[in-house]
């Protein structure tokens, strides 16, 4: 059952081969068995999950089930969920039981999905290794001495170890795609504005976007069908015609299912900076794409080298302001001892935030402060436009852009933790996509020394269906994604 | 360009984060590493380029001038159940001095 | 002693009369128990987001049109970052580089003099909550209590150029602005409740010096009297400080109404590094021409235009026209009165509205909108005085009756109580003949040259008719008979 696709799982539920309660219990049992080694979940609440499962079973019995009814889904602990502890991986919110549901949580609830638990993450989604969590690092199911990637590391580890059939994540600079790559999963960051940000604890508002982490592109399509949609509570949510992201996946395929697709290969993604083994695996995948009928064309993204710099101005700037609400007045951590109001703020925030979060708040505060705004913040926004233009130019020549997701496979726990700059550079291929607001997917493309590697497909705005299709056709012929780590029986 | 210890302290105070002398020095080193990375962007000629604040070129949507809340007491009770300190419906803080 | 010139600019925070808050669906009604009008967005729970209220934008457009300003086709919301317990997000959403209203002007009058004050800008922003201290029945154990009901109430911040030259001009500006905001229906103007608050930037310089002196900003003046007192004190303090060889430092000060003095605020606000940047949660506000034109078509005639029209159309004095255009309600009431009374009675209408009605409203502490006598009723009453059906004195009695709800129309009361004025000569002559016959002594006194006796005879005639006799007609006939 745990290797069933979401579609197959839904069929089993609909056919009453298994009930949602049984399926949920199956995963809860697996969490009990394996979570202590992985630390993928921050919160599980079996009673609450099983109550949802019972409700889903009733719905299924009435024949009113949808594609996700009764299926347990793990949610990144960045999504506010009513009556659930919602920590965002931070001591600051270690006592925060949310009084309301995020839009994403509501949408899964309406679809009848079962909330399986809240997954570990880098504190406030700031990190690429899941080592900044107040709740401790998450281990990579493929190699327990390695990181799962981040910031959605708990979600990725949970799905990779089959502690959840699928999970949600958020992606500000690669936080869905990079852990997907490091854990042999498929992870999609949608076009900015496709999934509501309401109730998703903000890191960098103009870059944050929620998306699915699944075992296949087909699973991601089913999840995106539930997650995507207009929400009038989010000013940046886009009011568009609903679309079925599964629509192209079921179409019968000839032997050249991707004929007519032009794939752009940016030279900036294949130079130094990427490990030889990842490059080799991605190049092998390119050959596979040609076999599927796709054409490839060399393109250039000249401003790509500036993406990390622009990102580390814009994201901390927005974060420094977004995280100002954590002041110990209305919710969250408040220091026990303080002299006066200012001291209460300073101590509560010093105690509530971890080192990386503080670092980014300080960077953000600095680049916005008087005298530095133009040189840093405005310049970063101009560079952001140059990057978006690069992509616009590239999409005149190709339909999708292909490259590695991450420059390396999973690195060792602690390897980069002391060196923020090295850590930041692990998002070098994913960050530009967030700056431009484009959709992109990471899918497995093979293994190097037993660790999975991912390739990234970047599409033009609103081309999620096309990306999922291109990923799905590859996965039909190259089932890397079906491999799963040992030791999680 | 590199930051000074004094700037780190000032920024930490602006951000209301208490920082010890040891932490300040450590933070200074890290921030300077990061600013080396950021400086890569400084040399780029961006004259005439419109700053990009949003991922999409869309206009602000407007909400109707309508009150949407209907259960104020239940709402306040729920919100204040997670508050560090309240009294008579108020959030309490150390005395505010004007 | 050198002669000094005073330079004042005023920033006004006007709460806009929307039902809901500027970025959330909470009510803006005043006076609810603490935090009952503070929803998830207002208390800034993690993950919540702002969506702009259309009503607040319309208020800003109305204001822009009323002061002849430019309505920005594209304006931007920015975050102003600072920590304060009544500011739940740790930033205030405001407009910084591109405000919604740019320029415009306001005509004020000080005594007989008129002056046009330029406006710099007006922008939309959210109000903060309130910090409450011990007292007022609260036992807070030496702590401050935070009420976020006001947090997120829409504000229009209106900034004048530093063109005001005295406390009197500043007050005239504030009063004119206050009246205008109420006139166009975007602010209730309730100063006790904080709906209209002024900050005054005050500096002094020797007359003839081009460059401005160092200014101090007096915060949060919520009455015209305090505005006047605070500026007068501040000006005198600045002049004294300089003349005694001191220097004025730029500062934010508060006015203490008890001592009548201004003092610098104790909390130093980080030398004001607010780190403004465009709010990534809000997109550019675009206002197109058709929307502006639609709002323009719904605008009331503005006070100055109406004043000029009252003078031109009704022959009112400038003074009367000014008084009648202090509020839209009053002006509308007056015009409705004239409509019922006829244009020929326009001046009489002005007197009635400004004197009789005003006195009665004032006595009972009522607003014009609460007058028990409708403009149509008053107009009909004035018409009956004008056409001689009743005397002014009877008119006052009928006005009282209407005020007390003792009748639905003046005609009905006149008819029911038989109050028509007696003007026809035959019945009056018969009455007067009787009167003269009954009062030979008075007749004799009059003939002996005592004018008082004449008045007494007129009084007798009025009394005999219970005031209904046309007094003018009575004296004409009486003089003829005694003549």
PDB file of N, CA, C and O in Angstrom, chain C residues 17-71:
ATOM      1  N   UNK C  17     -14.584  57.465   7.300  1.00  0.00           N
ATOM      2  CA  UNK C  17     -15.872  56.899   7.737  1.00  0.00           C
ATOM      3  C   UNK C  17     -16.239  55.644   6.954  1.00  0.00           C
ATOM      4  O   UNK C  17     -17.284  55.594   6.318  1.00  0.00           O
ATOM      5  N   UNK C  18     -15.378  54.653   7.007  1.00  0.00           N
ATOM      6  CA  UNK C  18     -15.739  53.382   6.375  1.00  0.00           C
ATOM      7  C   UNK C  18     -16.366  52.483   7.433  1.00  0.00           C
ATOM      8  O   UNK C  18     -16.167  52.696   8.622  1.00  0.00           O
ATOM      9  N   UNK C  19     -17.103  51.485   6.980  1.00  0.00           N
ATOM     10  CA  UNK C  19     -17.675  50.527   7.930  1.00  0.00           C
ATOM     11  C   UNK C  19     -16.587  49.585   8.457  1.00  0.00           C
ATOM     12  O   UNK C  19     -16.529  49.283   9.631  1.00  0.00           O
ATOM     13  N   UNK C  20     -15.749  49.118   7.539  1.00  0.00           N
ATOM     14  CA  UNK C  20     -14.717  48.135   7.908  1.00  0.00           C
ATOM     15  C   UNK C  20     -13.344  48.799   7.884  1.00  0.00           C
ATOM     16  O   UNK C  20     -13.173  49.903   7.364  1.00  0.00           O
ATOM     17  N   UNK C  21     -12.378  48.092   8.440  1.00  0.00           N
ATOM     18  CA  UNK C  21     -11.019  48.622   8.516  1.00  0.00           C
ATOM     19  C   UNK C  21     -10.357  48.666   7.138  1.00  0.00           C
ATOM     20  O   UNK C  21     -10.882  48.136   6.172  1.00  0.00           O
ATOM     21  N   UNK C  22      -9.196  49.286   7.089  1.00  0.00           N
ATOM     22  CA  UNK C  22      -8.588  49.514   5.765  1.00  0.00           C
ATOM     23  C   UNK C  22      -8.051  48.224   5.146  1.00  0.00           C
ATOM     24  O   UNK C  22      -8.069  48.068   3.930  1.00  0.00           O
ATOM     25  N   UNK C  23      -7.611  47.266   5.980  1.00  0.00           N
ATOM     26  CA  UNK C  23      -7.068  46.027   5.420  1.00  0.00           C
ATOM     27  C   UNK C  23      -7.736  44.773   5.958  1.00  0.00           C
ATOM     28  O   UNK C  23      -7.243  43.671   5.735  1.00  0.00           O
ATOM     29  N   UNK C  24      -8.822  44.937   6.705  1.00  0.00           N
ATOM     30  CA  UNK C  24      -9.496  43.746   7.234  1.00  0.00           C
ATOM     31  C   UNK C  24     -10.995  44.010   7.299  1.00  0.00           C
ATOM     32  O   UNK C  24     -11.444  45.137   7.118  1.00  0.00           O
ATOM     33  N   UNK C  25     -11.750  42.960   7.619  1.00  0.00           N
ATOM     34  CA  UNK C  25     -13.205  43.079   7.682  1.00  0.00           C
ATOM     35  C   UNK C  25     -13.731  43.416   9.071  1.00  0.00           C
ATOM     36  O   UNK C  25     -14.919  43.271   9.328  1.00  0.00           O
ATOM     37  N   UNK C  26     -12.871  43.877   9.977  1.00  0.00           N
ATOM     38  CA  UNK C  26     -13.341  44.265  11.311  1.00  0.00           C
ATOM     39  C   UNK C  26     -14.082  45.589  11.241  1.00  0.00           C
ATOM     40  O   UNK C  26     -13.769  46.443  10.425  1.00  0.00           O
ATOM     41  N   UNK C  27     -15.016  45.757  12.196  1.00  0.00           N
ATOM     42  CA  UNK C  27     -15.767  47.011  12.269  1.00  0.00           C
ATOM     43  C   UNK C  27     -14.884  48.139  12.787  1.00  0.00           C
ATOM     44  O   UNK C  27     -13.976  47.918  13.584  1.00  0.00           O
ATOM     45  N   UNK C  28     -15.182  49.364  12.344  1.00  0.00           N
ATOM     46  CA  UNK C  28     -14.452  50.537  12.816  1.00  0.00           C
ATOM     47  C   UNK C  28     -15.240  51.304  13.866  1.00  0.00           C
ATOM     48  O   UNK C  28     -14.803  52.366  14.299  1.00  0.00           O
ATOM     49  N   UNK C  29     -16.402  50.773  14.263  1.00  0.00           N
ATOM     50  CA  UNK C  29     -17.256  51.514  15.202  1.00  0.00           C
ATOM     51  C   UNK C  29     -16.481  51.837  16.474  1.00  0.00           C
ATOM     52  O   UNK C  29     -15.677  51.040  16.946  1.00  0.00           O
ATOM     53  N   UNK C  30     -16.759  53.031  17.020  1.00  0.00           N
ATOM     54  CA  UNK C  30     -16.034  53.489  18.197  1.00  0.00           C
ATOM     55  C   UNK C  30     -16.705  52.966  19.464  1.00  0.00           C
ATOM     56  O   UNK C  30     -17.923  52.841  19.527  1.00  0.00           O
ATOM     57  N   UNK C  31     -15.891  52.645  20.463  1.00  0.00           N
ATOM     58  CA  UNK C  31     -16.457  52.422  21.787  1.00  0.00           C
ATOM     59  C   UNK C  31     -16.687  50.982  22.195  1.00  0.00           C
ATOM     60  O   UNK C  31     -17.236  50.740  23.271  1.00  0.00           O
ATOM     61  N   UNK C  32     -16.283  50.002  21.382  1.00  0.00           N
ATOM     62  CA  UNK C  32     -16.465  48.607  21.780  1.00  0.00           C
ATOM     63  C   UNK C  32     -15.507  48.270  22.933  1.00  0.00           C
ATOM     64  O   UNK C  32     -14.491  48.935  23.123  1.00  0.00           O
ATOM     65  N   UNK C  33     -15.838  47.230  23.697  1.00  0.00           N
ATOM     66  CA  UNK C  33     -14.947  46.772  24.760  1.00  0.00           C
ATOM     67  C   UNK C  33     -13.624  46.330  24.133  1.00  0.00           C
ATOM     68  O   UNK C  33     -13.580  45.973  22.952  1.00  0.00           O
ATOM     69  N   UNK C  34     -12.538  46.350  24.916  1.00  0.00           N
ATOM     70  CA  UNK C  34     -11.197  46.120  24.351  1.00  0.00           C
ATOM     71  C   UNK C  34     -11.087  44.859  23.490  1.00  0.00           C
ATOM     72  O   UNK C  34     -11.574  43.796  23.864  1.00  0.00           O
ATOM     73  N   UNK C  35     -10.468  45.035  22.349  1.00  0.00           N
ATOM     74  CA  UNK C  35     -10.092  43.927  21.460  1.00  0.00           C
ATOM     75  C   UNK C  35     -11.266  43.105  20.920  1.00  0.00           C
ATOM     76  O   UNK C  35     -11.067  41.999  20.436  1.00  0.00           O
ATOM     77  N   UNK C  36     -12.459  43.668  20.979  1.00  0.00           N
ATOM     78  CA  UNK C  36     -13.590  42.966  20.369  1.00  0.00           C
ATOM     79  C   UNK C  36     -13.683  43.272  18.879  1.00  0.00           C
ATOM     80  O   UNK C  36     -14.388  42.601  18.140  1.00  0.00           O
ATOM     81  N   UNK C  37     -13.004  44.309  18.453  1.00  0.00           N
ATOM     82  CA  UNK C  37     -13.002  44.617  17.024  1.00  0.00           C
ATOM     83  C   UNK C  37     -11.588  44.457  16.460  1.00  0.00           C
ATOM     84  O   UNK C  37     -11.096  45.311  15.730  1.00  0.00           O
ATOM     85  N   UNK C  38     -10.949  43.383  16.871  1.00  0.00           N
ATOM     86  CA  UNK C  38      -9.581  43.109  16.410  1.00  0.00           C
ATOM     87  C   UNK C  38      -9.555  41.666  15.932  1.00  0.00           C
ATOM     88  O   UNK C  38      -9.548  40.744  16.741  1.00  0.00           O
ATOM     89  N   UNK C  39      -9.595  41.486  14.623  1.00  0.00           N
ATOM     90  CA  UNK C  39      -9.604  40.117  14.096  1.00  0.00           C
ATOM     91  C   UNK C  39      -8.174  39.633  13.845  1.00  0.00           C
ATOM     92  O   UNK C  39      -7.200  40.293  14.235  1.00  0.00           O
ATOM     93  N   UNK C  40      -8.066  38.472  13.196  1.00  0.00           N
ATOM     94  CA  UNK C  40      -6.749  37.848  13.013  1.00  0.00           C
ATOM     95  C   UNK C  40      -5.775  38.787  12.307  1.00  0.00           C
ATOM     96  O   UNK C  40      -4.591  38.846  12.646  1.00  0.00           O
ATOM     97  N   UNK C  41      -6.281  39.538  11.325  1.00  0.00           N
ATOM     98  CA  UNK C  41      -5.412  40.455  10.580  1.00  0.00           C
ATOM     99  C   UNK C  41      -4.990  41.616  11.479  1.00  0.00           C
ATOM    100  O   UNK C  41      -3.828  42.012  11.498  1.00  0.00           O
ATOM    101  N   UNK C  42      -5.934  42.126  12.261  1.00  0.00           N
ATOM    102  CA  UNK C  42      -5.640  43.295  13.101  1.00  0.00           C
ATOM    103  C   UNK C  42      -4.651  42.973  14.211  1.00  0.00           C
ATOM    104  O   UNK C  42      -3.858  43.830  14.608  1.00  0.00           O
ATOM    105  N   UNK C  43      -4.720  41.751  14.763  1.00  0.00           N
ATOM    106  CA  UNK C  43      -3.762  41.425  15.828  1.00  0.00           C
ATOM    107  C   UNK C  43      -2.505  40.795  15.239  1.00  0.00           C
ATOM    108  O   UNK C  43      -1.611  40.391  15.964  1.00  0.00           O
ATOM    109  N   UNK C  44      -2.460  40.727  13.905  1.00  0.00           N
ATOM    110  CA  UNK C  44      -1.255  40.259  13.202  1.00  0.00           C
ATOM    111  C   UNK C  44      -0.850  38.854  13.626  1.00  0.00           C
ATOM    112  O   UNK C  44       0.297  38.601  13.994  1.00  0.00           O
ATOM    113  N   UNK C  45      -1.800  37.929  13.544  1.00  0.00           N
ATOM    114  CA  UNK C  45      -1.420  36.536  13.752  1.00  0.00           C
ATOM    115  C   UNK C  45      -0.417  36.152  12.662  1.00  0.00           C
ATOM    116  O   UNK C  45      -0.433  36.739  11.575  1.00  0.00           O
ATOM    117  N   UNK C  46       0.434  35.176  12.920  1.00  0.00           N
ATOM    118  CA  UNK C  46       1.359  34.734  11.873  1.00  0.00           C
ATOM    119  C   UNK C  46       0.557  34.268  10.646  1.00  0.00           C
ATOM    120  O   UNK C  46      -0.450  33.574  10.804  1.00  0.00           O
ATOM    121  N   UNK C  47       0.988  34.671   9.463  1.00  0.00           N
ATOM    122  CA  UNK C  47       0.367  34.158   8.238  1.00  0.00           C
ATOM    123  C   UNK C  47      -0.768  34.986   7.658  1.00  0.00           C
ATOM    124  O   UNK C  47      -1.178  34.751   6.535  1.00  0.00           O
ATOM    125  N   UNK C  48      -1.283  35.962   8.405  1.00  0.00           N
ATOM    126  CA  UNK C  48      -2.425  36.726   7.864  1.00  0.00           C
ATOM    127  C   UNK C  48      -1.936  37.779   6.870  1.00  0.00           C
ATOM    128  O   UNK C  48      -0.765  38.148   6.868  1.00  0.00           O
ATOM    129  N   UNK C  49      -2.846  38.232   6.022  1.00  0.00           N
ATOM    130  CA  UNK C  49      -2.472  39.146   4.944  1.00  0.00           C
ATOM    131  C   UNK C  49      -3.492  40.265   4.809  1.00  0.00           C
ATOM    132  O   UNK C  49      -4.674  40.085   5.107  1.00  0.00           O
ATOM    133  N   UNK C  50      -3.050  41.436   4.331  1.00  0.00           N
ATOM    134  CA  UNK C  50      -3.946  42.578   4.153  1.00  0.00           C
ATOM    135  C   UNK C  50      -4.586  42.614   2.755  1.00  0.00           C
ATOM    136  O   UNK C  50      -3.936  42.245   1.778  1.00  0.00           O
ATOM    137  N   UNK C  51      -5.844  43.033   2.703  1.00  0.00           N
ATOM    138  CA  UNK C  51      -6.474  43.329   1.407  1.00  0.00           C
ATOM    139  C   UNK C  51      -7.129  44.706   1.556  1.00  0.00           C
ATOM    140  O   UNK C  51      -7.828  44.971   2.531  1.00  0.00           O
ATOM    141  N   UNK C  52      -6.887  45.568   0.584  1.00  0.00           N
ATOM    142  CA  UNK C  52      -7.280  46.978   0.710  1.00  0.00           C
ATOM    143  C   UNK C  52      -8.790  47.186   0.544  1.00  0.00           C
ATOM    144  O   UNK C  52      -9.408  46.647  -0.372  1.00  0.00           O
ATOM    145  N   UNK C  53      -9.353  48.010   1.438  1.00  0.00           N
ATOM    146  CA  UNK C  53     -10.773  48.355   1.430  1.00  0.00           C
ATOM    147  C   UNK C  53     -11.055  49.436   0.365  1.00  0.00           C
ATOM    148  O   UNK C  53     -10.478  50.522   0.394  1.00  0.00           O
ATOM    149  N   UNK C  54     -11.952  49.110  -0.547  1.00  0.00           N
ATOM    150  CA  UNK C  54     -12.292  50.037  -1.635  1.00  0.00           C
ATOM    151  C   UNK C  54     -12.869  51.346  -1.093  1.00  0.00           C
ATOM    152  O   UNK C  54     -12.623  52.425  -1.634  1.00  0.00           O
ATOM    153  N   UNK C  55     -13.634  51.235  -0.013  1.00  0.00           N
ATOM    154  CA  UNK C  55     -14.261  52.419   0.575  1.00  0.00           C
ATOM    155  C   UNK C  55     -13.235  53.455   1.006  1.00  0.00           C
ATOM    156  O   UNK C  55     -13.445  54.659   0.844  1.00  0.00           O
ATOM    157  N   UNK C  56     -12.114  52.981   1.542  1.00  0.00           N
ATOM    158  CA  UNK C  56     -11.076  53.910   1.990  1.00  0.00           C
ATOM    159  C   UNK C  56     -10.464  54.645   0.795  1.00  0.00           C
ATOM    160  O   UNK C  56     -10.188  55.845   0.861  1.00  0.00           O
ATOM    161  N   UNK C  57     -10.287  53.929  -0.300  1.00  0.00           N
ATOM    162  CA  UNK C  57      -9.720  54.556  -1.500  1.00  0.00           C
ATOM    163  C   UNK C  57     -10.679  55.625  -2.032  1.00  0.00           C
ATOM    164  O   UNK C  57     -10.275  56.719  -2.421  1.00  0.00           O
ATOM    165  N   UNK C  58     -11.966  55.298  -1.996  1.00  0.00           N
ATOM    166  CA  UNK C  58     -12.949  56.278  -2.484  1.00  0.00           C
ATOM    167  C   UNK C  58     -12.932  57.553  -1.648  1.00  0.00           C
ATOM    168  O   UNK C  58     -13.074  58.656  -2.177  1.00  0.00           O
ATOM    169  N   UNK C  59     -12.748  57.405  -0.342  1.00  0.00           N
ATOM    170  CA  UNK C  59     -12.646  58.585   0.525  1.00  0.00           C
ATOM    171  C   UNK C  59     -11.463  59.453   0.098  1.00  0.00           C
ATOM    172  O   UNK C  59     -11.563  60.676   0.025  1.00  0.00           O
ATOM    173  N   UNK C  60     -10.333  58.799  -0.177  1.00  0.00           N
ATOM    174  CA  UNK C  60      -9.141  59.548  -0.589  1.00  0.00           C
ATOM    175  C   UNK C  60      -9.390  60.276  -1.906  1.00  0.00           C
ATOM    176  O   UNK C  60      -8.984  61.427  -2.085  1.00  0.00           O
ATOM    177  N   UNK C  61     -10.093  59.609  -2.818  1.00  0.00           N
ATOM    178  CA  UNK C  61     -10.380  60.240  -4.113  1.00  0.00           C
ATOM    179  C   UNK C  61     -11.294  61.456  -3.892  1.00  0.00           C
ATOM    180  O   UNK C  61     -11.081  62.524  -4.475  1.00  0.00           O
ATOM    181  N   UNK C  62     -12.302  61.302  -3.065  1.00  0.00           N
ATOM    182  CA  UNK C  62     -13.212  62.425  -2.774  1.00  0.00           C
ATOM    183  C   UNK C  62     -12.425  63.613  -2.238  1.00  0.00           C
ATOM    184  O   UNK C  62     -12.638  64.757  -2.632  1.00  0.00           O
ATOM    185  N   UNK C  63     -11.502  63.315  -1.333  1.00  0.00           N
ATOM    186  CA  UNK C  63     -10.714  64.410  -0.768  1.00  0.00           C
ATOM    187  C   UNK C  63      -9.885  65.085  -1.859  1.00  0.00           C
ATOM    188  O   UNK C  63      -9.858  66.305  -1.964  1.00  0.00           O
ATOM    189  N   UNK C  64      -9.225  64.274  -2.659  1.00  0.00           N
ATOM    190  CA  UNK C  64      -8.391  64.821  -3.725  1.00  0.00           C
ATOM    191  C   UNK C  64      -9.188  65.743  -4.652  1.00  0.00           C
ATOM    192  O   UNK C  64      -8.739  66.824  -5.026  1.00  0.00           O
ATOM    193  N   UNK C  65     -10.401  65.296  -4.983  1.00  0.00           N
ATOM    194  CA  UNK C  65     -11.247  66.114  -5.858  1.00  0.00           C
ATOM    195  C   UNK C  65     -11.660  67.407  -5.149  1.00  0.00           C
ATOM    196  O   UNK C  65     -11.725  68.469  -5.757  1.00  0.00           O
ATOM    197  N   UNK C  66     -11.917  67.315  -3.849  1.00  0.00           N
ATOM    198  CA  UNK C  66     -12.401  68.483  -3.105  1.00  0.00           C
ATOM    199  C   UNK C  66     -11.344  69.569  -2.970  1.00  0.00           C
ATOM    200  O   UNK C  66     -11.673  70.747  -2.835  1.00  0.00           O
ATOM    201  N   UNK C  67     -10.063  69.191  -3.003  1.00  0.00           N
ATOM    202  CA  UNK C  67      -9.013  70.205  -2.847  1.00  0.00           C
ATOM    203  C   UNK C  67      -8.261  70.455  -4.156  1.00  0.00           C
ATOM    204  O   UNK C  67      -7.219  71.089  -4.168  1.00  0.00           O
ATOM    205  N   UNK C  68      -8.828  69.945  -5.240  1.00  0.00           N
ATOM    206  CA  UNK C  68      -8.218  70.197  -6.552  1.00  0.00           C
ATOM    207  C   UNK C  68      -6.848  69.578  -6.701  1.00  0.00           C
ATOM    208  O   UNK C  68      -5.966  70.129  -7.358  1.00  0.00           O
ATOM    209  N   UNK C  69      -6.660  68.420  -6.082  1.00  0.00           N
ATOM    210  CA  UNK C  69      -5.353  67.762  -6.143  1.00  0.00           C
ATOM    211  C   UNK C  69      -5.300  66.791  -7.309  1.00  0.00           C
ATOM    212  O   UNK C  69      -6.301  66.546  -7.981  1.00  0.00           O
ATOM    213  N   UNK C  70      -4.118  66.247  -7.521  1.00  0.00           N
ATOM    214  CA  UNK C  70      -3.947  65.206  -8.527  1.00  0.00           C
ATOM    215  C   UNK C  70      -4.192  63.858  -7.841  1.00  0.00           C
ATOM    216  O   UNK C  70      -3.629  63.579  -6.787  1.00  0.00           O
ATOM    217  N   UNK C  71      -5.053  63.051  -8.464  1.00  0.00           N
ATOM    218  CA  UNK C  71      -5.275  61.696  -7.947  1.00  0.00           C
ATOM    219  C   UNK C  71      -4.279  60.794  -8.675  1.00  0.00           C
ATOM    220  O   UNK C  71      -4.329  60.692  -9.903  1.00  0.00           O
TER     221      UNK C  71
END
